[in-house]
PDB file of C-alpha atoms in Angstrom:
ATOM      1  CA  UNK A   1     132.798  93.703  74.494  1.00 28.00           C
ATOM      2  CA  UNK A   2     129.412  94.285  75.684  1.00 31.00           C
ATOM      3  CA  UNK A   3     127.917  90.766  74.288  1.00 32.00           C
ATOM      4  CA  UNK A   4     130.130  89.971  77.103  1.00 31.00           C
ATOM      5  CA  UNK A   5     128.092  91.472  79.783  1.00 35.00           C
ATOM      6  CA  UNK A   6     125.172  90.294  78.472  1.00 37.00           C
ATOM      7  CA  UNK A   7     125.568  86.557  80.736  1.00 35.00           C
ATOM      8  CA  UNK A   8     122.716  86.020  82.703  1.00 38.00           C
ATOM      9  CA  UNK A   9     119.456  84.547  81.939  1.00 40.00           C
ATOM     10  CA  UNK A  10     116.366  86.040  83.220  1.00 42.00           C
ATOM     11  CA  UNK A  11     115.476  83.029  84.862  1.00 43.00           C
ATOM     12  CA  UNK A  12     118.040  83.110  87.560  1.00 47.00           C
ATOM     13  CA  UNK A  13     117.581  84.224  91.081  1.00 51.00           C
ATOM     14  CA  UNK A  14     119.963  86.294  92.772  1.00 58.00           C
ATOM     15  CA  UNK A  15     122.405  88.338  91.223  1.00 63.00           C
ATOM     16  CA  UNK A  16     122.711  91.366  88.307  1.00 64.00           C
ATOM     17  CA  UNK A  17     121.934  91.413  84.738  1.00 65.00           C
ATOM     18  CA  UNK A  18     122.622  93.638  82.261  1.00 64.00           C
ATOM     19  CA  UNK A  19     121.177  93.484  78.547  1.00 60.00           C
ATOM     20  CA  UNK A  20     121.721  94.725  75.269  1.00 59.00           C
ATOM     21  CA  UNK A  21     118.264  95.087  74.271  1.00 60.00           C
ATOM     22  CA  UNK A  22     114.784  95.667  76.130  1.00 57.00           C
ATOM     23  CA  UNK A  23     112.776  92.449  75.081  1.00 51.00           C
ATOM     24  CA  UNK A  24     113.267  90.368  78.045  1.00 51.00           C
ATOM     25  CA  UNK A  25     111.482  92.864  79.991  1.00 50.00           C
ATOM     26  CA  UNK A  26     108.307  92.049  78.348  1.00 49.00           C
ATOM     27  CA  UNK A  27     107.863  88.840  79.563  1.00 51.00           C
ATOM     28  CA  UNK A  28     107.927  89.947  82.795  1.00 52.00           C
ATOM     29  CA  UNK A  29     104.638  90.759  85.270  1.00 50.00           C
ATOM     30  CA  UNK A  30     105.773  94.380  85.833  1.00 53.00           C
ATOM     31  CA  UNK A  31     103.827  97.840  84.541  1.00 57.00           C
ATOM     32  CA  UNK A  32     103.956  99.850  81.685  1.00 60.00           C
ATOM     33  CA  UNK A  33     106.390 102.289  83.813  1.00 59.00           C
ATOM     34  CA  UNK A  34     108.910  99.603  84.214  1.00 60.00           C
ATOM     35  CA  UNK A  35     109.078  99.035  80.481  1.00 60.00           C
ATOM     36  CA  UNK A  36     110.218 102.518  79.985  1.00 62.00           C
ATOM     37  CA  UNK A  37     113.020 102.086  82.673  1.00 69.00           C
ATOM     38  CA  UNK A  38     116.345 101.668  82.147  1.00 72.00           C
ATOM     39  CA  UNK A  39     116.219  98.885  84.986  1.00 73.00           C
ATOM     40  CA  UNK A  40     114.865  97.725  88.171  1.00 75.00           C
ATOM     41  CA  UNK A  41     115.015  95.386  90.836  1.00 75.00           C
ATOM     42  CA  UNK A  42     112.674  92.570  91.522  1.00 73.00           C
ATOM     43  CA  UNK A  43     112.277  91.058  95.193  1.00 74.00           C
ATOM     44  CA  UNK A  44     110.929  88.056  93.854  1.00 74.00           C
ATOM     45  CA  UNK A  45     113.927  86.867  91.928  1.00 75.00           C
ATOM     46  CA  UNK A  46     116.717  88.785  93.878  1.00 75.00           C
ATOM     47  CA  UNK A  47     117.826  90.131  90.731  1.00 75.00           C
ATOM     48  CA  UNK A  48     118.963  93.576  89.179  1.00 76.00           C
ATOM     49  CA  UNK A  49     117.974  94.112  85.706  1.00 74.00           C
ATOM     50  CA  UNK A  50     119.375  96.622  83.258  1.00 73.00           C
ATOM     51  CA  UNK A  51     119.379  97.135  80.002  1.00 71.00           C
ATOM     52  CA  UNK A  52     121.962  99.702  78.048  1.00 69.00           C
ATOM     53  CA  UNK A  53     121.519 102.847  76.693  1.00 68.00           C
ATOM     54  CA  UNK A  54     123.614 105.010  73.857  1.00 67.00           C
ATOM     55  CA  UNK A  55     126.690 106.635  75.739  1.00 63.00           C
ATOM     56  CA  UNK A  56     126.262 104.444  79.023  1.00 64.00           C
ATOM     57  CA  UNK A  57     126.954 106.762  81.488  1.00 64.00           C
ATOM     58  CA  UNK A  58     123.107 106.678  82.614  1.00 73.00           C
ATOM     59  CA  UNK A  59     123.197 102.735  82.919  1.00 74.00           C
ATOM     60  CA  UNK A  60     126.182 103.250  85.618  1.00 78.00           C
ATOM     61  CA  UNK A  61     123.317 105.804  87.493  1.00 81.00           C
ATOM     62  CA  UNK A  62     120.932 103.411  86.942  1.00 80.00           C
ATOM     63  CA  UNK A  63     123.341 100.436  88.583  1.00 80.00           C
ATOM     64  CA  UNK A  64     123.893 102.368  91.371  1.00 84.00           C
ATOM     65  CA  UNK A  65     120.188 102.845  92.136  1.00 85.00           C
ATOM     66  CA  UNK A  66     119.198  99.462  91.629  1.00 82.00           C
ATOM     67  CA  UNK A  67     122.055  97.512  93.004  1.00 82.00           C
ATOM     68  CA  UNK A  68     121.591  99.666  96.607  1.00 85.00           C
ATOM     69  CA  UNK A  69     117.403  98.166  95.966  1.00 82.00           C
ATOM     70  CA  UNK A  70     119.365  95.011  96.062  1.00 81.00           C
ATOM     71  CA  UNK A  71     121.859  95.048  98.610  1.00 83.00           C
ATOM     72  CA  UNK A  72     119.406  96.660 101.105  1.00 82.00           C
ATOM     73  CA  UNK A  73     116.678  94.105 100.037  1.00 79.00           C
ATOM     74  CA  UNK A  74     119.120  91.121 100.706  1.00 75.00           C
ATOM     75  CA  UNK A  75     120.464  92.582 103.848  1.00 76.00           C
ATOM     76  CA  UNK A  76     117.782  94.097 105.961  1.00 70.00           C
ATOM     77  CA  UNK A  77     115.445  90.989 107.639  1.00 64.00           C
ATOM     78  CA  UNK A  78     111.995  91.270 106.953  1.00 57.00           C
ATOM     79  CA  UNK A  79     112.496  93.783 103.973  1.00 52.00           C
ATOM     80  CA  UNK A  80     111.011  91.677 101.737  1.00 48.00           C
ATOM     81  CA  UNK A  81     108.048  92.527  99.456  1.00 47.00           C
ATOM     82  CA  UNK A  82     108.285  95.761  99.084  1.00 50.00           C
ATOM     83  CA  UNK A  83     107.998  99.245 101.246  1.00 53.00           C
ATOM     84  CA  UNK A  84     104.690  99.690 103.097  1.00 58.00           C
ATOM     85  CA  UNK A  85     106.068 102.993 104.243  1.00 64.00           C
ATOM     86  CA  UNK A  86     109.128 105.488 104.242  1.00 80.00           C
ATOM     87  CA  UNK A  87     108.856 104.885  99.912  1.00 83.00           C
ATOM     88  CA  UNK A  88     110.855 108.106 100.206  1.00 92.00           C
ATOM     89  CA  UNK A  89     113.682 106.830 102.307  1.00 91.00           C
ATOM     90  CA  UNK A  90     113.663 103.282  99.912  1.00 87.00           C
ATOM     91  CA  UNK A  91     113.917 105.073  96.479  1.00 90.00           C
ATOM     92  CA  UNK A  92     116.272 108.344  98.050  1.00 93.00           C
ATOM     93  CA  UNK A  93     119.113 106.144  99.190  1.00 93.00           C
ATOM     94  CA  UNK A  94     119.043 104.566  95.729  1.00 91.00           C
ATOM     95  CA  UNK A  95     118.684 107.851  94.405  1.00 92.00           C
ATOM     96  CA  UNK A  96     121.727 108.978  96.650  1.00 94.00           C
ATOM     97  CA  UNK A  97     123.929 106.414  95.195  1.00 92.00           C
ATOM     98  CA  UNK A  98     123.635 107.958  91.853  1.00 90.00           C
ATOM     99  CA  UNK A  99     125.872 110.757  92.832  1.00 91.00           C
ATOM    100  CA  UNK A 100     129.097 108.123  93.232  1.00 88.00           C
ATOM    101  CA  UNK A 101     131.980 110.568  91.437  1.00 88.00           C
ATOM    102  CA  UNK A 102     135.543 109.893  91.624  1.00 88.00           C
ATOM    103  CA  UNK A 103     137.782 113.101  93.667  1.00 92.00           C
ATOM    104  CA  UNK A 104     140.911 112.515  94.142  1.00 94.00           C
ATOM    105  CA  UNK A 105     141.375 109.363  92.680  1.00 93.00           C
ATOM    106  CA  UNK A 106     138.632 107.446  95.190  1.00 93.00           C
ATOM    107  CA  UNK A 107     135.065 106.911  94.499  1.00 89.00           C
ATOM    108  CA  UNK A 108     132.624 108.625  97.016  1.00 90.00           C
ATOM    109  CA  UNK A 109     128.705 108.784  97.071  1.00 88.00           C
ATOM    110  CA  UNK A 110     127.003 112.780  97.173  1.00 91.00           C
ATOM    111  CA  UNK A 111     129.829 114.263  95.431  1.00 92.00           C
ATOM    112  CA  UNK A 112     128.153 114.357  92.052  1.00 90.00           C
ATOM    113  CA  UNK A 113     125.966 117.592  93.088  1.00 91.00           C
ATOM    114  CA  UNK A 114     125.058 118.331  89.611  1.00 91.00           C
ATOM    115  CA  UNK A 115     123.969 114.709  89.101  1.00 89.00           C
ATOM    116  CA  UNK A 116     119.808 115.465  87.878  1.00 89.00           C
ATOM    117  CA  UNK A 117     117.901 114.160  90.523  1.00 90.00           C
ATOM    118  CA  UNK A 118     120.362 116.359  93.079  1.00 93.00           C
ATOM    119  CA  UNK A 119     119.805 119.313  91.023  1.00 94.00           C
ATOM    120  CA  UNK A 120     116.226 118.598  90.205  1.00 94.00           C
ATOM    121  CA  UNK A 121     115.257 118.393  94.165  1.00 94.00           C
ATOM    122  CA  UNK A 122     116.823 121.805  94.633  1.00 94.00           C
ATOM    123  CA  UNK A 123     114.803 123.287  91.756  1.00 95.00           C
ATOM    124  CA  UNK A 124     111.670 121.947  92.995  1.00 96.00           C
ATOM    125  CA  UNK A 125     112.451 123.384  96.359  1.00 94.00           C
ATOM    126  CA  UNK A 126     112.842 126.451  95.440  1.00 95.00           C
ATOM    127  CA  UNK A 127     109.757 126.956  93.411  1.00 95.00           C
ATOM    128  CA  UNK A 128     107.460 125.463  95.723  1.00 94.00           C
ATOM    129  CA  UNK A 129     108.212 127.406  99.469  1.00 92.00           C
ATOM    130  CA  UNK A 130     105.068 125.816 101.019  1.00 93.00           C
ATOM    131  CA  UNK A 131     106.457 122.537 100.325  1.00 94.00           C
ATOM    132  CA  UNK A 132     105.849 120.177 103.626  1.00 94.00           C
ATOM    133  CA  UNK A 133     108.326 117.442 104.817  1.00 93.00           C
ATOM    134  CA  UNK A 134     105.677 116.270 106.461  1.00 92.00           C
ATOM    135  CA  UNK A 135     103.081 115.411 103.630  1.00 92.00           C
ATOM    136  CA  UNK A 136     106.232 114.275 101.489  1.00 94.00           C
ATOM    137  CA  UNK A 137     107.298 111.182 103.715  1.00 91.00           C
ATOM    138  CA  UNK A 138     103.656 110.431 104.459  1.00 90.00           C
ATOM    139  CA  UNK A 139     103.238 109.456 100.799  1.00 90.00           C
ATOM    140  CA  UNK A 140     102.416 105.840 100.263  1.00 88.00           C
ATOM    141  CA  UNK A 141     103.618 103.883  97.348  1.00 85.00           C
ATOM    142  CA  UNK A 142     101.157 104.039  95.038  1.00 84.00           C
ATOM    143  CA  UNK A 143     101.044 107.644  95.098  1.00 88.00           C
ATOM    144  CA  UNK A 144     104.791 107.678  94.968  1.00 89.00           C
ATOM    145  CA  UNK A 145     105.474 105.939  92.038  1.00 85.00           C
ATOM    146  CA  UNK A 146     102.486 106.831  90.043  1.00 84.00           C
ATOM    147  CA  UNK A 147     102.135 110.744  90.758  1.00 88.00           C
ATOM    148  CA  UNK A 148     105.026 112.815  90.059  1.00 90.00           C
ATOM    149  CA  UNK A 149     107.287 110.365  90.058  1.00 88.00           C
ATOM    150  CA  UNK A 150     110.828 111.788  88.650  1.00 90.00           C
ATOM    151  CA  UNK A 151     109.977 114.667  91.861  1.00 94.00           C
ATOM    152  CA  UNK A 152     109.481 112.372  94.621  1.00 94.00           C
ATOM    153  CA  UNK A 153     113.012 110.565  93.426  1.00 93.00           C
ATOM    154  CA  UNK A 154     114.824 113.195  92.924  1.00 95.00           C
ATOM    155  CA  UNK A 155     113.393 115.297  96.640  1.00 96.00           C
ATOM    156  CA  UNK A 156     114.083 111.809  98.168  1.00 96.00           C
ATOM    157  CA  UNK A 157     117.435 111.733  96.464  1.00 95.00           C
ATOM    158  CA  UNK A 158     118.517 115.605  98.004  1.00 96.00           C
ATOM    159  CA  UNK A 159     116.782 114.691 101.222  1.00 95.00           C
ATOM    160  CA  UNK A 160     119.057 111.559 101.945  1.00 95.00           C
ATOM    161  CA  UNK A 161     122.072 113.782 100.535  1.00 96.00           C
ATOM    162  CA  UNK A 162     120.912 116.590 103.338  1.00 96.00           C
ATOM    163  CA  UNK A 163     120.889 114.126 106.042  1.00 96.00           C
ATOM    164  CA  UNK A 164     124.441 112.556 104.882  1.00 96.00           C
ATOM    165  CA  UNK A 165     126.277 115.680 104.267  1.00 95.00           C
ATOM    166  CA  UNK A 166     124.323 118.709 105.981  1.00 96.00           C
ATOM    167  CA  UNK A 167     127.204 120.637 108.232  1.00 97.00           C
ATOM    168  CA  UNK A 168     129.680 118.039 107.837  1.00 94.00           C
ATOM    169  CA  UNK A 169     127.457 115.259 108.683  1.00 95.00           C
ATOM    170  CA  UNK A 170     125.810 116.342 112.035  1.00 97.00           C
ATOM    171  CA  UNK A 171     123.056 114.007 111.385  1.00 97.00           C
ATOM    172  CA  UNK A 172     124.905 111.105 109.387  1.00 96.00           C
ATOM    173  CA  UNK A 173     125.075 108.818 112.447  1.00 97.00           C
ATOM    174  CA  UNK A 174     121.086 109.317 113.175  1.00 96.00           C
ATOM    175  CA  UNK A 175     120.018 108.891 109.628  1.00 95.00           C
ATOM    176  CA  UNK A 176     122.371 105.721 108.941  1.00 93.00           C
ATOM    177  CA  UNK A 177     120.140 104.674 112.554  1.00 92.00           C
ATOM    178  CA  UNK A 178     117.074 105.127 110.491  1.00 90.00           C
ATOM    179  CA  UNK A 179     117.980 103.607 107.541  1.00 87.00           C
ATOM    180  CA  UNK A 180     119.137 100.398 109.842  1.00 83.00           C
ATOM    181  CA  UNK A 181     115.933  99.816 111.829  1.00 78.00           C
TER     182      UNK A 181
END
């Protein structure tokens, strides 16, 4: 069954692919960092890559993440290229999507509260009170993805699920604003 999902070449431009195995990966221009991913998503191709992992369930995570790099990517004029600001906004809406969980019989994004990134941003939080949301979204990218990584994903992650879901949603409409500009 999952030979099945394995369709796409690595050649094509536009669309998904997921893989059984992590080889193609190395042929590709990216960083050590990326090889140890379980996917990403390149601009330059328009494609989401994946490869799969024992059990799965983190490949569906990791779909969600990089299929939202996509769809914002393809959507949003002048996006291409990458983020030369706001990397937390970029990589905590991804990071938000991980927390899709079914209730009630319908899939809905920031229910999964216990997802890791969710529960690792309230962890850091708490042991760090001087923490400054100010110095966080003034990070650029470099320092982003190469210094504590896994904590600027998953505070990005809790800070887009804050401005989603905080008090029923009172600033939803503004961050949605934000997130559209």
């Amino acid at each position: 069954m999952l030979d099945a999902l394995d369709c796409s070449p690595f050649d094509t431009r536009g669309g998904t692919t997921l893989r059984l195995d992590r080889p193609p990966y190395r042929r590709l221009p990216f960083d050590e960092l990326l090889l140890r991913s379980r996917g990403f998503y390149e601009s330059a191709s328009r494609n989401a890559y994946f490869y799969w992992t024992e059990g799965g369930d983190q490949v569906l995570d990791t779909l969600y993440h990089e299929v939202t790099h996509q769809l914002l990517d393809e959507t949003k004029e002048g996006s291409r290229g990458g983020s030369q600001g706001n990397n937390w906004v970029v990589e905590g809406i991804a990071s938000y999507m991980e927390t899709w969980k079914k209730v009630d019989g319908k899939w809905k994004p920031g229910s999964n509260l216990q997802s890791d990134r969710i529960q690792g941003g309230k962890h850091i939080l708490a042991g760090n009170p001087g923490w400054s949301l100010r110095s966080f979204i003034a990070i650029d990218y470099q320092k982003f993805h190469k210094e504590g990584r896994g904590e600027n994903y998953a505070l990005s992650g809790s800070l887009c699920h804050f401005f989603i879901h905080y008090q029923d949603g009172i600033y939803k409409e503004d961050f949605v604003s934000f997130l559209s500009a």
